[in-house]
CSV table of C-alpha atoms in Angstrom, one decimal:
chain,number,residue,atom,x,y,z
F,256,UNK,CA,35.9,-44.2,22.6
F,257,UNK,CA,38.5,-46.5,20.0
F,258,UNK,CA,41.2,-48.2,21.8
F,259,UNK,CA,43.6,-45.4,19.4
F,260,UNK,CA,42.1,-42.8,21.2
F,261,UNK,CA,42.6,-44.6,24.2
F,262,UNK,CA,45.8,-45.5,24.3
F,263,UNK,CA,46.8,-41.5,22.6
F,264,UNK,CA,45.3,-40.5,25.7
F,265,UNK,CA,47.0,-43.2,28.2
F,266,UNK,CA,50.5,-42.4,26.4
F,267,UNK,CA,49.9,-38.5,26.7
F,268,UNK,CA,49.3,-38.5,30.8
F,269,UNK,CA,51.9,-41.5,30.9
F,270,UNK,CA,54.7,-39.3,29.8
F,271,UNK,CA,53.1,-36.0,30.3
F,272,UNK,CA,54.9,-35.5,33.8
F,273,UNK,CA,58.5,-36.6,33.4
F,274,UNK,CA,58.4,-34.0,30.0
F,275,UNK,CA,57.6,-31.3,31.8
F,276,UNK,CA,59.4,-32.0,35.2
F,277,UNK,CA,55.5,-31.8,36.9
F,278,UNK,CA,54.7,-34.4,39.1
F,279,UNK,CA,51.4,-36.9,38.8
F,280,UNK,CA,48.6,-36.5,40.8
F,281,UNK,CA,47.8,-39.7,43.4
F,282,UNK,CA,44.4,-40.9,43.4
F,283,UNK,CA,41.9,-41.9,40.7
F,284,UNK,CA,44.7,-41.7,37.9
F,285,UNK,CA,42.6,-43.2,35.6
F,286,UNK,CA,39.5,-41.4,35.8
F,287,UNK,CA,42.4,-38.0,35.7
F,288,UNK,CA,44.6,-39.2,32.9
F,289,UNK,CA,43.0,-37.2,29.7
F,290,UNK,CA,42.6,-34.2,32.2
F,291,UNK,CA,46.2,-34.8,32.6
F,292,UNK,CA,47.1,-35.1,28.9
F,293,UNK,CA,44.8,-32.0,28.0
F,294,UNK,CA,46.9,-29.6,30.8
F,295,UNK,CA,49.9,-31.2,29.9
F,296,UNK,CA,49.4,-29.7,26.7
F,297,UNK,CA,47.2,-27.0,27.1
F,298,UNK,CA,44.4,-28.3,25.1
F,299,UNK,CA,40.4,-26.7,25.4
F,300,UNK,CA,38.2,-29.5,25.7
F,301,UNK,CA,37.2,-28.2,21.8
F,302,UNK,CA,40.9,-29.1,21.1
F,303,UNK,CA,40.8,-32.3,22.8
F,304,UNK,CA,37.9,-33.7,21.2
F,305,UNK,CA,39.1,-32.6,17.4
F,306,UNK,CA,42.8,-34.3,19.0
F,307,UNK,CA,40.6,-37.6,19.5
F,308,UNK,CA,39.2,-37.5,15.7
F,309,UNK,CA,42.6,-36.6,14.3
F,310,UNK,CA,43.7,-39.9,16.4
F,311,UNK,CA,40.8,-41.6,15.0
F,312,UNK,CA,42.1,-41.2,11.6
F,313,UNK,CA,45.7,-41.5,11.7
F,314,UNK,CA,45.7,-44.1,14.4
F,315,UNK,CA,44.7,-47.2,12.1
F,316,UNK,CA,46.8,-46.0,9.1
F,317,UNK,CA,50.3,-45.8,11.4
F,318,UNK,CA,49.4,-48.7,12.8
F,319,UNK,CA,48.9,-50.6,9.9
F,320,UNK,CA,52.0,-49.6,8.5
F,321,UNK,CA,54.2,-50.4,11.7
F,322,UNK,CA,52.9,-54.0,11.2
F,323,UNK,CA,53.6,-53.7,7.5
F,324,UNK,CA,57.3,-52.5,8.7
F,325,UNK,CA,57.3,-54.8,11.0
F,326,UNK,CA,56.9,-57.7,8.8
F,327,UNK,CA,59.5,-56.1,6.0
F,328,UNK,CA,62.2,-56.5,8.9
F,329,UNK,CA,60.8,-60.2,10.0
F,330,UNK,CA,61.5,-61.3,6.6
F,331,UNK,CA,64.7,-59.3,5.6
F,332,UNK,CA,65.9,-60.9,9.1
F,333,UNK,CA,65.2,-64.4,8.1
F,334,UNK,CA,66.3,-64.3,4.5
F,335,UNK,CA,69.6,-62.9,5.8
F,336,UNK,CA,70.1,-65.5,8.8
F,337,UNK,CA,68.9,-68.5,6.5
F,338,UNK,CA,71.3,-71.2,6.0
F,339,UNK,CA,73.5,-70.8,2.7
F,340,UNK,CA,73.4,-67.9,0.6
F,341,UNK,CA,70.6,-65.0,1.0
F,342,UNK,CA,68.9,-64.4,-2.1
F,343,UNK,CA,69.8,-61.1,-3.7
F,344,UNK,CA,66.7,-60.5,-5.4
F,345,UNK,CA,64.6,-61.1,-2.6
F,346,UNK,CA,66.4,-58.7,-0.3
F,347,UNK,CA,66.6,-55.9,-2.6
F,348,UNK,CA,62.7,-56.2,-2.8
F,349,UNK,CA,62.8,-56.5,0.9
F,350,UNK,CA,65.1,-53.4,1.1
F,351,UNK,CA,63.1,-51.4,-1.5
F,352,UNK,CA,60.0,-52.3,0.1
F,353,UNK,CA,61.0,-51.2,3.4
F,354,UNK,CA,62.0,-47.7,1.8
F,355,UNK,CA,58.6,-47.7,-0.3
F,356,UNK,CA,57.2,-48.1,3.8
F,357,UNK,CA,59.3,-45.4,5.3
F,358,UNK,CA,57.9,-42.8,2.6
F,359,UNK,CA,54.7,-43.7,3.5
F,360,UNK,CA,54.9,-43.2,7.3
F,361,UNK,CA,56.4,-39.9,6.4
F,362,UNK,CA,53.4,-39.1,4.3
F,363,UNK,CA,50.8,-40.2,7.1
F,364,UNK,CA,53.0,-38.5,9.6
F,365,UNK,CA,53.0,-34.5,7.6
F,366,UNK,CA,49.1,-35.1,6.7
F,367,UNK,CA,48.3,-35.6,11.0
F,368,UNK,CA,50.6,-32.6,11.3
F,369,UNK,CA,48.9,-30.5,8.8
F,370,UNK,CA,45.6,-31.9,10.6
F,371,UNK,CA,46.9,-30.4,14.0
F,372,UNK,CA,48.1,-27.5,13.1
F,373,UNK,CA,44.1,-26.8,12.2
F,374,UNK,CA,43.7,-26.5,16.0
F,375,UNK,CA,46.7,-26.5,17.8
F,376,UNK,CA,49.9,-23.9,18.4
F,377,UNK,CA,53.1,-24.8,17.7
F,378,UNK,CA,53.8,-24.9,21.0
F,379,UNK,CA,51.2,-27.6,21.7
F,380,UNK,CA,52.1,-29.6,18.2
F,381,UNK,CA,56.2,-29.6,19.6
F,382,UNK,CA,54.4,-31.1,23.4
F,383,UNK,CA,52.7,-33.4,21.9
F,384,UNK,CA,55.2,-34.8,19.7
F,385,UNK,CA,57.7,-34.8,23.1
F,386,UNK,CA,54.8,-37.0,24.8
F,387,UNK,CA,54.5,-38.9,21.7
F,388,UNK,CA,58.2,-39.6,21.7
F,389,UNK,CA,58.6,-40.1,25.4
F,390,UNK,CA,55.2,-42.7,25.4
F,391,UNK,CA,57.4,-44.9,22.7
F,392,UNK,CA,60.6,-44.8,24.5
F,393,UNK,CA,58.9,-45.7,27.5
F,394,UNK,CA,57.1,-48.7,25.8
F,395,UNK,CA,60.3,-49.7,24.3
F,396,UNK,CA,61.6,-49.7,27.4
F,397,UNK,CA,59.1,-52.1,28.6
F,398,UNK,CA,59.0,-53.9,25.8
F,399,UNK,CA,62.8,-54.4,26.1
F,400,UNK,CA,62.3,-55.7,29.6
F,401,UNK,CA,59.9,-57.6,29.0
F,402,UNK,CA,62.1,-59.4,26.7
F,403,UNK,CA,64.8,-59.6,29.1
F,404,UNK,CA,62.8,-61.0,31.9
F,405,UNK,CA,61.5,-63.9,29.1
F,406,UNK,CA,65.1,-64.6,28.4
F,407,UNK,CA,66.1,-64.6,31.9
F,408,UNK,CA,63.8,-67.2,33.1
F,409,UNK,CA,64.2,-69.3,29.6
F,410,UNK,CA,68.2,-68.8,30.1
F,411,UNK,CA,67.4,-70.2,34.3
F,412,UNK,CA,65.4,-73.1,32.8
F,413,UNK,CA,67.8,-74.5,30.7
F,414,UNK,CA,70.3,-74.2,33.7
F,415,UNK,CA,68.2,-75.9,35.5
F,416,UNK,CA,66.9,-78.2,32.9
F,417,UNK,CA,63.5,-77.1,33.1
F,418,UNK,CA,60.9,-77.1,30.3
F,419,UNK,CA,59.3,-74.4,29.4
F,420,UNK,CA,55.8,-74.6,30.2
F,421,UNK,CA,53.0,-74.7,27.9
């Protein structure tokens, strides 16, 4: 199983419950969680396992271009926070590029839909999207605490004139 399909599947039951006010099984979560995902959305085990190849495929493409976006921002950030005066040129390419990036996720983004729609409802394209949506929240969330948590400790360090430790 790719890590992709993996961590689809790990999202899915992750934000299946609060989406549909349902609430998650105790026990052996992780042997339950693509059981979870699959009733959450009311996928056949046919469904599923063409939902795995459709993740398969899309997975590395998004992914690539999040770290291609990713890096557009990085360097837009640091040309516009450099000492002096940015370099028009450079952010306009920067600017352009990240638009040339944003067409492309939404090209990735309507082939997996038309990919889905070959074996899924509606109803089950609109709850997965939902889970999809609530999984990135979520991580943001985490992600954003995370952060927080570094900054706190960094922020008690210097207070207390601590080092950070390698």
């Amino acid at each position: 199983m790719t890590r992709t399909i993996r961590l689809t599947t790990l999202a899915l039951s992750l934000s299946a419950a609060p989406a549909f006010g349902q609430p998650v099984r105790t026990g052996n979560t992780q042997a339950n969680r693509p059981a979870l995902a699959q009733q959450r959305i009311g996928l056949s085990d046919a469904q599923m396992a063409q939902l795995e190849q459709s993740n398969a495929r899309f997975g590395p493409q998004l992914n690539q271009l999040a770290a291609q976006e990713r890096e557009a921002r990085r360097q837009l950030r640091l040309e516009m926070t450099s000492p002096g005066e940015p370099n028009q040129q450079h952010v306009s390419d920067l600017l352009d590029r990240a638009l040339q990036l944003q067409k492309q996720r939404i090209a990735i983004v309507e082939a997996e839909q038309k990919d889905l729609a070959r074996f899924m409802t509606p109803v089950q394209r609109a709850r997965y999207i939902a889970l999809q949506q609530q999984f990135r929240r979520r991580a943001q969330e985490l992600a954003g605490q995370n952060g927080a948590q570094r900054g706190a400790v960094g922020f008690q360090r210097r207070r207390l004139g601590l080092k950070k430790r390698p």
